[in-house]
PDB file of C-alpha atoms in Angstrom:
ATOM      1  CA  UNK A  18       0.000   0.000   0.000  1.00 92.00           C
ATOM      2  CA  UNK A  19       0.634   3.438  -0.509  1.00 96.00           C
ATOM      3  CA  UNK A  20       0.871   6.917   1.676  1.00 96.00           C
ATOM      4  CA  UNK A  21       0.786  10.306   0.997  1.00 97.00           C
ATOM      5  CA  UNK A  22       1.221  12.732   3.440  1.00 98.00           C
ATOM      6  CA  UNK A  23       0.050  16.160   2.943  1.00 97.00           C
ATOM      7  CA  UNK A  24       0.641  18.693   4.850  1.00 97.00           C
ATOM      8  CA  UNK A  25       2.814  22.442   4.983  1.00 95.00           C
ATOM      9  CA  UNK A  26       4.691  21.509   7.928  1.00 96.00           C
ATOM     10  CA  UNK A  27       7.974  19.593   7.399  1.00 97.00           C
ATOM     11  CA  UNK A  28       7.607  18.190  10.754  1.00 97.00           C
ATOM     12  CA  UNK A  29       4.003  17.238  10.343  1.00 97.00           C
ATOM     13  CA  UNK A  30       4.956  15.484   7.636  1.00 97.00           C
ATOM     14  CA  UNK A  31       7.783  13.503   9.233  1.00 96.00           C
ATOM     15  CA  UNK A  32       6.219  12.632  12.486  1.00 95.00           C
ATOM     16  CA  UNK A  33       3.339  11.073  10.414  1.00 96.00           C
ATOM     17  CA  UNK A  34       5.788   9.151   8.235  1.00 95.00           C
ATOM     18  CA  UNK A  35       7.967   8.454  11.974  1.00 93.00           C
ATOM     19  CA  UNK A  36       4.639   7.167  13.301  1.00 91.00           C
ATOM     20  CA  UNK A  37       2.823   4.634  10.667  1.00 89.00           C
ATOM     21  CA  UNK A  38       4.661   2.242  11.268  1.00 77.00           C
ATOM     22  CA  UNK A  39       5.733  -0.109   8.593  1.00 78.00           C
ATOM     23  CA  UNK A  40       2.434  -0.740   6.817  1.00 82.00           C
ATOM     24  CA  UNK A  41       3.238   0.911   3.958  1.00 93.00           C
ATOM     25  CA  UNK A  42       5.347  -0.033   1.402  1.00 93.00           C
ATOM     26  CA  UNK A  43       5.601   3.593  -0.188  1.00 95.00           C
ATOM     27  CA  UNK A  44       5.244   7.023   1.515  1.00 96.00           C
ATOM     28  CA  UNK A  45       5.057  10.273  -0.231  1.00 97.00           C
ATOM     29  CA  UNK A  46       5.427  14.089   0.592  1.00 97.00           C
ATOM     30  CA  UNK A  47       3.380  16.860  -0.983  1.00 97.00           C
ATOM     31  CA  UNK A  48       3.381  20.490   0.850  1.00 95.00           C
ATOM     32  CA  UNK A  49      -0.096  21.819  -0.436  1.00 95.00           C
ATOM     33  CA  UNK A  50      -3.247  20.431  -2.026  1.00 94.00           C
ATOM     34  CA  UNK A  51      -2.029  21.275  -5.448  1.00 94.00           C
ATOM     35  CA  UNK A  52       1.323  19.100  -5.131  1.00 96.00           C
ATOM     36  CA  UNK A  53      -1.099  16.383  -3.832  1.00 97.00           C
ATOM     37  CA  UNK A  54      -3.262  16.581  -6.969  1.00 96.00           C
ATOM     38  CA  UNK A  55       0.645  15.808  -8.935  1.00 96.00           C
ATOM     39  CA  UNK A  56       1.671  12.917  -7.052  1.00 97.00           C
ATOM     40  CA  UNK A  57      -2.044  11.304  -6.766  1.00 97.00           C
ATOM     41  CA  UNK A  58      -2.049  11.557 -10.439  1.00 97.00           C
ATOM     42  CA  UNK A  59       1.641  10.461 -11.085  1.00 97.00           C
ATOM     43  CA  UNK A  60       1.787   7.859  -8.804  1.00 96.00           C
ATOM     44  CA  UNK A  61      -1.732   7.234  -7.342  1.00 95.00           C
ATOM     45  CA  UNK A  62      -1.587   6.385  -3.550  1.00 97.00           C
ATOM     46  CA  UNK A  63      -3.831   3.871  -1.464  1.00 95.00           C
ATOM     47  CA  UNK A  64      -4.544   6.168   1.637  1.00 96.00           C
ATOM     48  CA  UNK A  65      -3.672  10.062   1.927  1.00 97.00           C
ATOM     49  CA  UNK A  66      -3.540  12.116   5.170  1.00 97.00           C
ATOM     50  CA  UNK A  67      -4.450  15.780   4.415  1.00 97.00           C
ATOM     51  CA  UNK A  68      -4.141  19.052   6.172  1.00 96.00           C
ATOM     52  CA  UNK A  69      -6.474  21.503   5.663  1.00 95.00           C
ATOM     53  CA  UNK A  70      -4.773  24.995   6.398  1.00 90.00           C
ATOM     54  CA  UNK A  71      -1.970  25.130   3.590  1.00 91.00           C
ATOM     55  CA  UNK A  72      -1.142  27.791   0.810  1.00 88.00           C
ATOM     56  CA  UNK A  73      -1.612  27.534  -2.843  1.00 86.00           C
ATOM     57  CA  UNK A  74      -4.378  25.163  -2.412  1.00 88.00           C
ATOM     58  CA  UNK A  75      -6.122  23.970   1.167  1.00 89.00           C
ATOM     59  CA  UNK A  76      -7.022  20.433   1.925  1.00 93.00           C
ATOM     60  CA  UNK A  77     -10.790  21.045   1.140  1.00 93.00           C
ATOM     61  CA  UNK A  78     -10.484  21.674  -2.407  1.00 94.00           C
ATOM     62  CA  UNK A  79      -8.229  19.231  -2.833  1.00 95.00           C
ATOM     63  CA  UNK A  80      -9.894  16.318  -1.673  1.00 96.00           C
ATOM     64  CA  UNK A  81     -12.559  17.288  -3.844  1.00 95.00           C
ATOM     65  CA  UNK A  82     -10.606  17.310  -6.779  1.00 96.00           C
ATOM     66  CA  UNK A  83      -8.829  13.834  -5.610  1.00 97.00           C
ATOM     67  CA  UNK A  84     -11.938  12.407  -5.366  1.00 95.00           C
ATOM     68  CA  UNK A  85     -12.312  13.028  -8.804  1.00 95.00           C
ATOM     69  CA  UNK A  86     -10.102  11.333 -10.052  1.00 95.00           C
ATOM     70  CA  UNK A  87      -9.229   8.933  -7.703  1.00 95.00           C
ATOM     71  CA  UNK A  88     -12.177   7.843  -5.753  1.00 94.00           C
ATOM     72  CA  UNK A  89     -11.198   4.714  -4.245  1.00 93.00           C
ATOM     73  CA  UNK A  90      -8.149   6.051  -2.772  1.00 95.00           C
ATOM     74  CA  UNK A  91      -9.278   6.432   1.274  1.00 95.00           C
ATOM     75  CA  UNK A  92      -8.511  10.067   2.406  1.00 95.00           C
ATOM     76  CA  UNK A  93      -8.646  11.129   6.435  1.00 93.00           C
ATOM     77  CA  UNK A  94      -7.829  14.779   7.490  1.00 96.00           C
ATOM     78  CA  UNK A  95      -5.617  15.838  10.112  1.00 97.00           C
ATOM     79  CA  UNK A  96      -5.804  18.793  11.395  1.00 96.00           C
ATOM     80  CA  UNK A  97      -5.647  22.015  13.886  1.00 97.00           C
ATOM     81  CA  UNK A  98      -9.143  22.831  13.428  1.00 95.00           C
ATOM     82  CA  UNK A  99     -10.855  21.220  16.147  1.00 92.00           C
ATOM     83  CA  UNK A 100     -14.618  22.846  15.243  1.00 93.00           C
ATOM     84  CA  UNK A 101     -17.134  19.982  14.752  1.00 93.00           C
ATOM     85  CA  UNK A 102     -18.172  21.484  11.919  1.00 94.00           C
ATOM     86  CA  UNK A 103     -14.888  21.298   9.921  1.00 94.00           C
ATOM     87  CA  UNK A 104     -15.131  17.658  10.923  1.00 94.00           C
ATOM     88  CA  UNK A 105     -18.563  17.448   8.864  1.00 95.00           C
ATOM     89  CA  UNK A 106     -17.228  19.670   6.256  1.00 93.00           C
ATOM     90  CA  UNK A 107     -14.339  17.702   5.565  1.00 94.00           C
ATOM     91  CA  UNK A 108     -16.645  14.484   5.931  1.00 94.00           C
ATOM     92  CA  UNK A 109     -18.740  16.240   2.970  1.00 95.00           C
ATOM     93  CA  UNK A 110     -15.757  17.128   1.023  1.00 94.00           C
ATOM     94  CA  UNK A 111     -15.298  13.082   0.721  1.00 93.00           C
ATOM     95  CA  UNK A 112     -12.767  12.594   3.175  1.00 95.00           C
ATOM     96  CA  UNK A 113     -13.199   9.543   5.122  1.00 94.00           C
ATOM     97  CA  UNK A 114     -11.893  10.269   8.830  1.00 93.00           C
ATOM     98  CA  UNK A 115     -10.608  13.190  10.765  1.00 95.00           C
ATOM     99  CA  UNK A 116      -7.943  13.445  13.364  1.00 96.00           C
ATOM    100  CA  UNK A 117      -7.075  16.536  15.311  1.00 96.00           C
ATOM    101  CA  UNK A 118      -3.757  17.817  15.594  1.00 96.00           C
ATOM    102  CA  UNK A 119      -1.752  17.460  17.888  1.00 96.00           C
ATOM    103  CA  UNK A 120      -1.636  13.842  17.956  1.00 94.00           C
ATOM    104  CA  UNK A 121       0.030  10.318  19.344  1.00 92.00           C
ATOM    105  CA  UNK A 122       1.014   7.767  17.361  1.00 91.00           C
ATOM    106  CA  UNK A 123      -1.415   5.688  18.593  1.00 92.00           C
ATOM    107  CA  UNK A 124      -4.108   7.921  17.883  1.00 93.00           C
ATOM    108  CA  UNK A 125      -2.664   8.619  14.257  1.00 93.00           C
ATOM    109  CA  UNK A 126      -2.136   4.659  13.726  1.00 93.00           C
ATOM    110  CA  UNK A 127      -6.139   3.821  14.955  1.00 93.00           C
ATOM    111  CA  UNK A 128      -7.306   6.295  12.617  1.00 92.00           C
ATOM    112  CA  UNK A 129      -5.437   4.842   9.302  1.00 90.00           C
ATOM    113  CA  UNK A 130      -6.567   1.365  10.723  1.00 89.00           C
ATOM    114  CA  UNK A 131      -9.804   2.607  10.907  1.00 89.00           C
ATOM    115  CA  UNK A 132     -10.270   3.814   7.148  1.00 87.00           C
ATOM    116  CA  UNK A 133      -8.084   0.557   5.804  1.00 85.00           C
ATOM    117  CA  UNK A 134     -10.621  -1.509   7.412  1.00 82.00           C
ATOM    118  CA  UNK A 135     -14.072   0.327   6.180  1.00 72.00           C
ATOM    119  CA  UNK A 136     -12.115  -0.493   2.882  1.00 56.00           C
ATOM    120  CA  UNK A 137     -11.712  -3.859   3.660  1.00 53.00           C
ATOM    121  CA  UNK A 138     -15.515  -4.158   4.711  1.00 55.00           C
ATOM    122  CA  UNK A 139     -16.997  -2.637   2.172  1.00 51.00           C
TER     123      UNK A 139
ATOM    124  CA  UNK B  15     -12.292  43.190  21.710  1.00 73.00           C
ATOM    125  CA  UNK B  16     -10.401  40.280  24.041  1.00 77.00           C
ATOM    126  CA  UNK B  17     -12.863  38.386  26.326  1.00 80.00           C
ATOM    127  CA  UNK B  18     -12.324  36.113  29.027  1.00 83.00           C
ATOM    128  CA  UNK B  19     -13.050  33.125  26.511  1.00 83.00           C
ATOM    129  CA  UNK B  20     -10.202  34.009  24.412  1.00 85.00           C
ATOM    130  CA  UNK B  21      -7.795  33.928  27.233  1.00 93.00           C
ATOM    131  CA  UNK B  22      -8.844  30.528  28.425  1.00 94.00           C
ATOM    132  CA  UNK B  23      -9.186  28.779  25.353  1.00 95.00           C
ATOM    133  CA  UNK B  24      -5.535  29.686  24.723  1.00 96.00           C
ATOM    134  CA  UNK B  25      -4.417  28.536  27.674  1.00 96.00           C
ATOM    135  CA  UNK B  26      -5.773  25.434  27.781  1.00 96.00           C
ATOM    136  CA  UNK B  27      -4.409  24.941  23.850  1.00 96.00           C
ATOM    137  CA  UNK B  28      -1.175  25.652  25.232  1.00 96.00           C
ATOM    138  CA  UNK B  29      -1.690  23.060  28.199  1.00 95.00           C
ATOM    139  CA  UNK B  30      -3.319  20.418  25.816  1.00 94.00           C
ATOM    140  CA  UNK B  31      -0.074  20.728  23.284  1.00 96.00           C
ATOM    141  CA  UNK B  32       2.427  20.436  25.703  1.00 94.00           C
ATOM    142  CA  UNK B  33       0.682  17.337  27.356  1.00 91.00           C
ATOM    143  CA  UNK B  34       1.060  15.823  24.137  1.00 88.00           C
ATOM    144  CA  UNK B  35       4.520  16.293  23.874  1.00 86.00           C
ATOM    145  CA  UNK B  36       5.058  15.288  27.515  1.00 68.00           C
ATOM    146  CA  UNK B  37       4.312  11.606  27.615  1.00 59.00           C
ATOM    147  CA  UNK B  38       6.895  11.062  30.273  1.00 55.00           C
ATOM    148  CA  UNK B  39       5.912  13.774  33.229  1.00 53.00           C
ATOM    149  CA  UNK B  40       4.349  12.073  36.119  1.00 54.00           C
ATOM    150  CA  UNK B  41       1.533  14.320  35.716  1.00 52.00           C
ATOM    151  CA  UNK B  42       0.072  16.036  32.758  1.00 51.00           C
ATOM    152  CA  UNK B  43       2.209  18.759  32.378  1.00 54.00           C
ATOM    153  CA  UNK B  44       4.181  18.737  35.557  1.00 62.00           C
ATOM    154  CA  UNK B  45       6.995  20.725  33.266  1.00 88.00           C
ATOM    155  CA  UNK B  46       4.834  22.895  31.832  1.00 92.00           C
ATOM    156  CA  UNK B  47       4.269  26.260  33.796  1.00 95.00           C
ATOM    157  CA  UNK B  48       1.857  29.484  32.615  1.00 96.00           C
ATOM    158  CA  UNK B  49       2.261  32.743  34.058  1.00 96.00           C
ATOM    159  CA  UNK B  50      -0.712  34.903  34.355  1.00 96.00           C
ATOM    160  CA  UNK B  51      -1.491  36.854  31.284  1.00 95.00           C
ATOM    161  CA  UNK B  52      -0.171  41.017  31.376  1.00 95.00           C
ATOM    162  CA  UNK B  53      -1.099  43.815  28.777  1.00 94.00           C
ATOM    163  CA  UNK B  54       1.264  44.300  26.326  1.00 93.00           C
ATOM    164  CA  UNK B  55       2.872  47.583  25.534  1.00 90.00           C
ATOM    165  CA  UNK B  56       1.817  48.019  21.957  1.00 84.00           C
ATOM    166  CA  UNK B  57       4.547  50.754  21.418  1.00 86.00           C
ATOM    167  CA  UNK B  58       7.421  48.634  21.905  1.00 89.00           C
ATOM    168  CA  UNK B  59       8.730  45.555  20.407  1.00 90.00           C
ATOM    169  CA  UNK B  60       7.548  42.066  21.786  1.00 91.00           C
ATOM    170  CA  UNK B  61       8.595  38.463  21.432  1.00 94.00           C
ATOM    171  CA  UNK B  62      11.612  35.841  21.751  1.00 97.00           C
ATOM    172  CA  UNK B  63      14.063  34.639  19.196  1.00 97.00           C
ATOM    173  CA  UNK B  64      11.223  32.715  16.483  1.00 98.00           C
ATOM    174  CA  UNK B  65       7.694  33.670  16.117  1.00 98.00           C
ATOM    175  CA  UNK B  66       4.787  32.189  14.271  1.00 97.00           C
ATOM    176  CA  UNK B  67       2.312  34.719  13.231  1.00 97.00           C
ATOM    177  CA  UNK B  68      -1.513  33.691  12.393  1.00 97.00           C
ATOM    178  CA  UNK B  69      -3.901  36.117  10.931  1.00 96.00           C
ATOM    179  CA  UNK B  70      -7.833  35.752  12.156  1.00 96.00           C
ATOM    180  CA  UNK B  71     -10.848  37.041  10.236  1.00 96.00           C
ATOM    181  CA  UNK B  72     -14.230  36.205  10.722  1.00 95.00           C
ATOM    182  CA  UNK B  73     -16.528  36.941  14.023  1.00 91.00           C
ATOM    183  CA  UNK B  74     -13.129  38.343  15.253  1.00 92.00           C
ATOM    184  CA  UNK B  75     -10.259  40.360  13.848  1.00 94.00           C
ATOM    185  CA  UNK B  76      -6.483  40.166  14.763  1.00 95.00           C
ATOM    186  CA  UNK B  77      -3.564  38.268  15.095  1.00 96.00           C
ATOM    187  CA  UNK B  78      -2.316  35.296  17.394  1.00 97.00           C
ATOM    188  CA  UNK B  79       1.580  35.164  17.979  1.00 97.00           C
ATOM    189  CA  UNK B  80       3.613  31.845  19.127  1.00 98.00           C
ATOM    190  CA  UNK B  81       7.010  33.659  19.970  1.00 98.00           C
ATOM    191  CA  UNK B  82       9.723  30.525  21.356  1.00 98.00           C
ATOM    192  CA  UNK B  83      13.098  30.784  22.515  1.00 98.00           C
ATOM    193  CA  UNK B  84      15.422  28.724  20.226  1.00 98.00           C
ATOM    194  CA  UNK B  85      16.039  26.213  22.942  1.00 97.00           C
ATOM    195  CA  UNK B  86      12.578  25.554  23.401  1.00 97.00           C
ATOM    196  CA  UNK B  87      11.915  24.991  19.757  1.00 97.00           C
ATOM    197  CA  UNK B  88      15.050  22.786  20.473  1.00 97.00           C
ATOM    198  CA  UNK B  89      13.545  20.701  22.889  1.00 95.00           C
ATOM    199  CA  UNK B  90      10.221  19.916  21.238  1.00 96.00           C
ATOM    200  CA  UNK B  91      12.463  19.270  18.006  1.00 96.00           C
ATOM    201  CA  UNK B  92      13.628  16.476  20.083  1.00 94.00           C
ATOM    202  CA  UNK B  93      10.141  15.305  21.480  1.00 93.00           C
ATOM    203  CA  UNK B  94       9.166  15.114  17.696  1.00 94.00           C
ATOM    204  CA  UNK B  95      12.271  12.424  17.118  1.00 92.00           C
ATOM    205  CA  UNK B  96      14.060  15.440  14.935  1.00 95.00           C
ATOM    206  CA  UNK B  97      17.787  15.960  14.798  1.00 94.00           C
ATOM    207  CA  UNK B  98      18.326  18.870  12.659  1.00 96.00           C
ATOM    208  CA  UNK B  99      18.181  21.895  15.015  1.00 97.00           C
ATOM    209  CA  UNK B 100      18.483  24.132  12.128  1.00 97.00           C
ATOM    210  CA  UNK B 101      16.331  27.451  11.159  1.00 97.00           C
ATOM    211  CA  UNK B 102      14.533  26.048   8.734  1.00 97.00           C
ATOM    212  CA  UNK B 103      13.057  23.410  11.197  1.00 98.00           C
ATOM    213  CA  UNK B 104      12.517  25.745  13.926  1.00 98.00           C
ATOM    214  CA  UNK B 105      10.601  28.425  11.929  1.00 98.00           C
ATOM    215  CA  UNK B 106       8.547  25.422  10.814  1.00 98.00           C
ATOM    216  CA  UNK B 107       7.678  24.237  14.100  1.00 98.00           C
ATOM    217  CA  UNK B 108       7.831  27.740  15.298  1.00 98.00           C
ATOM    218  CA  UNK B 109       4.639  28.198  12.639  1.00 97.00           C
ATOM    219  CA  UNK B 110       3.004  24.840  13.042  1.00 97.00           C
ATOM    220  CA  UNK B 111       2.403  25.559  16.837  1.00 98.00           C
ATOM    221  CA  UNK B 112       0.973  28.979  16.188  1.00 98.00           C
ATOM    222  CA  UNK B 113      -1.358  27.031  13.548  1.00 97.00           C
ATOM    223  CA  UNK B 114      -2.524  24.724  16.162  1.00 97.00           C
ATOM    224  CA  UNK B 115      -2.944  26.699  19.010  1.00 98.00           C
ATOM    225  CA  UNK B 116      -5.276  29.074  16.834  1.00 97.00           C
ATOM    226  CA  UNK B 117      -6.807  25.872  15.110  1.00 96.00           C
ATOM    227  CA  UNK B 118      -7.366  24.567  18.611  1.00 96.00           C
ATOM    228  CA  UNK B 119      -9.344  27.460  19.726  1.00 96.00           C
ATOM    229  CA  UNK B 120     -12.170  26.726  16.849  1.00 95.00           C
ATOM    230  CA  UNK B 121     -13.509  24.599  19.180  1.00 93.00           C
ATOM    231  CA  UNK B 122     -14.952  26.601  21.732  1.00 93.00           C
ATOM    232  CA  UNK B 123     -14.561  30.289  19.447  1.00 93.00           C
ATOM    233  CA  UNK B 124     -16.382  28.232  16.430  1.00 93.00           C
ATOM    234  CA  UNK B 125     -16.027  27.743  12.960  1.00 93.00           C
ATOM    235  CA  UNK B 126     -16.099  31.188  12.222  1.00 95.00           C
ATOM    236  CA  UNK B 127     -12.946  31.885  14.113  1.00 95.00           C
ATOM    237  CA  UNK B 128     -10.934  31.767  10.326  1.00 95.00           C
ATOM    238  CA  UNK B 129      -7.226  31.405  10.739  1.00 95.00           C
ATOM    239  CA  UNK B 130      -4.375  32.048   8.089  1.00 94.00           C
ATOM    240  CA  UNK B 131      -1.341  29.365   7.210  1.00 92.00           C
ATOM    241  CA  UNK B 132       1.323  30.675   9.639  1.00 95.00           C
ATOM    242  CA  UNK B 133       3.869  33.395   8.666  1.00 96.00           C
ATOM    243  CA  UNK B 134       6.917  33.337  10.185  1.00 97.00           C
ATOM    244  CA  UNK B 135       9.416  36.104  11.879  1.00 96.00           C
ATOM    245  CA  UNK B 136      12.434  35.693  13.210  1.00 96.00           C
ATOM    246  CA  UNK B 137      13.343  37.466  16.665  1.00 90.00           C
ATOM    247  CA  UNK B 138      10.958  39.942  17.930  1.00 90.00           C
ATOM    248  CA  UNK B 139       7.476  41.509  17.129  1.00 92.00           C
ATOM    249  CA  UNK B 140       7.740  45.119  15.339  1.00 91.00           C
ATOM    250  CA  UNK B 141       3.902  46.314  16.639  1.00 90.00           C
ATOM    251  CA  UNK B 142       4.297  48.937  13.659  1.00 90.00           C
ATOM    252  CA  UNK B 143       3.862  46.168  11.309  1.00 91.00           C
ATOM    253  CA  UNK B 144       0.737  44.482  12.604  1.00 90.00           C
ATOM    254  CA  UNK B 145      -2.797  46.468  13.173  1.00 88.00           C
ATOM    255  CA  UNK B 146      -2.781  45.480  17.226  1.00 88.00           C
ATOM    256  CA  UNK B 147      -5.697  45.418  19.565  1.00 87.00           C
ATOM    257  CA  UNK B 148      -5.252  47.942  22.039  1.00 83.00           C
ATOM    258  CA  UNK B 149      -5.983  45.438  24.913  1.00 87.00           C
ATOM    259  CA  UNK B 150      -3.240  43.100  23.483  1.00 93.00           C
ATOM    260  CA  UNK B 151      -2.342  40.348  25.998  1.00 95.00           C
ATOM    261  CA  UNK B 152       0.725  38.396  26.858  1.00 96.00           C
ATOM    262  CA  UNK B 153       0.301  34.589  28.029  1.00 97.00           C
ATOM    263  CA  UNK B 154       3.882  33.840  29.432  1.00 97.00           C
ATOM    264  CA  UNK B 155       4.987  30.131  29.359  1.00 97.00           C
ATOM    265  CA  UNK B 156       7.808  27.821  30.015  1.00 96.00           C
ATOM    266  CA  UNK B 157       8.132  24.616  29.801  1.00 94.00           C
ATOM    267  CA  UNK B 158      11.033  22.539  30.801  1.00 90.00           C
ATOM    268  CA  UNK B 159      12.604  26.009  31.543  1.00 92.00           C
ATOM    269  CA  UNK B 160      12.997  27.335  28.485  1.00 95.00           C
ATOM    270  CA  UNK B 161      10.392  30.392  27.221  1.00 97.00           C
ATOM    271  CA  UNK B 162       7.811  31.410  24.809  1.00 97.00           C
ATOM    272  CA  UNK B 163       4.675  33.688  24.964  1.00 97.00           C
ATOM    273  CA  UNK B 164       1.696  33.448  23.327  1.00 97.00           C
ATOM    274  CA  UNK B 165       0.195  36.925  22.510  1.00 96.00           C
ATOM    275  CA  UNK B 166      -3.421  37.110  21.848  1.00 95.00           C
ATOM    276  CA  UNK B 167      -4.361  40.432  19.677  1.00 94.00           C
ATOM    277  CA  UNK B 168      -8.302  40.240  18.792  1.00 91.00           C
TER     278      UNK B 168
END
């Protein structure tokens, strides 16, 4: 399986890659929703983790464009905004999970078990 | 203009970050201490060696600043299993934590509490270059001994 990790924080993006464990046998970088919409194209990963606060192009829009074109790939948002309603929004957008930052690596590691399995199940 | 709501919310942001970070104290946050909050003096500079700058807009207007010493930014470098020290990993952290403390706050300020991506300065605050409140306050913090502030301009 796949990763990509999106997100405008270098160090976001490598404690999420420090924490998965070894489930994945590939694990990308993108810094904004626009890179993401590159590398889902070029190299289409399995399960994405998305921020939602990033220039150029925020996690929203992208999701909905990922979706697009890539609507089996299993998408859960991580991020600062701890609202309920950006939960739902995000949830609308097409993502499939949501994990506030900050986070453990056990909470990070339930949620990507979580969406692998309603995969699995469905 | 700042309430009492924006002052707690921060503070317990800043408690709930560092209790993530500090899976080892005997307690949550037995390292972590938070001074009580003072008025800044909007005519002078403000601020420690890094600081992470979010812009709000929305039901309120403003900014939020995460200012850190260098060895603090050091130390959580370390918590997050980093080993490059260097500026461009501390103005990222320096910016992520400002991004999460004001993302944080969405959930008791709601969803109309809009936050920028984090700019980042390094060393101190020049007030002439940011449209301040003029009740500006000043949320002094340490944690493991080393110092940041967190200054809350709505």
């Amino acid at each position: 399986m796949k990763l990509l990790i999106v997100d405008d924080s270098l160090i976001i993006r490598n404690k999420i890659d420090r924490c998965i464990l070894q489930r994945f046998s590939e694990v990308m970088h993108a810094e904004n929703g626009k890179q993401a919409l590159e590398v889902v194209i070029a190299n289409k990963p399995d399960v994405i983790t998305m921020d939602l606060t990033m220039p150029h192009m925020s996690g929203n829009e992208a999701v909905k464009e990922i979706i697009k074109i890539a609507p089996n790939t299993r998408i859960f948002v991580v991020s600062a905004l701890a609202d309920k309603a950006t939960a739902i929004s995000a949830l609308t957008y097409g993502a499939n999970g949501f994990l506030c930052k900050p986070f453990s690596a056990a909470e990070l590691n339930s949620a990507i078990e979580r969406i692998i399995n309603v995969e699995l199940s469905a | 203009m700042i309430e009492r709501k924006h002052i707690d919310v921060f503070i317990e942001g800043l408690r709930h970050y560092f209790s993530h970070l500090d899976l080892t104290a005997k307690d949550d946050n037995d390292s972590l201490y938070i001074g009580a909050p003072y008025l800044m003096e909007t005519d002078k500079e403000a601020g420690l060696d890094y600081t992470g700058v979010i812009s709000i807009s929305g039901n309120s207007t403003g900014h939020i600043f995460f200012s850190a010493k260098s060895s603090l930014l050091n130390f959580i470098l370390l918590k997050y299993g980093e080993r490059d020290f260097s500026e461009l990993f501390k103005r990222d952290l320096v910016g992520e934590v400002a991004n999460t403390l004001a993302g944080n706050a969405r959930k008791v300020l709601g969803s109309e509490f809009h936050i920028s991506p984090p700019k980042v300065i390094n060393g101190k605050i020049n007030p002439r270059n940011y449209r301040l409140s003029s009740r500006c306050y000043i949320l002094p913090m340490r944690w493991n001994s080393n110092k940041a502030e967190l200054i809350i301009s709505i």
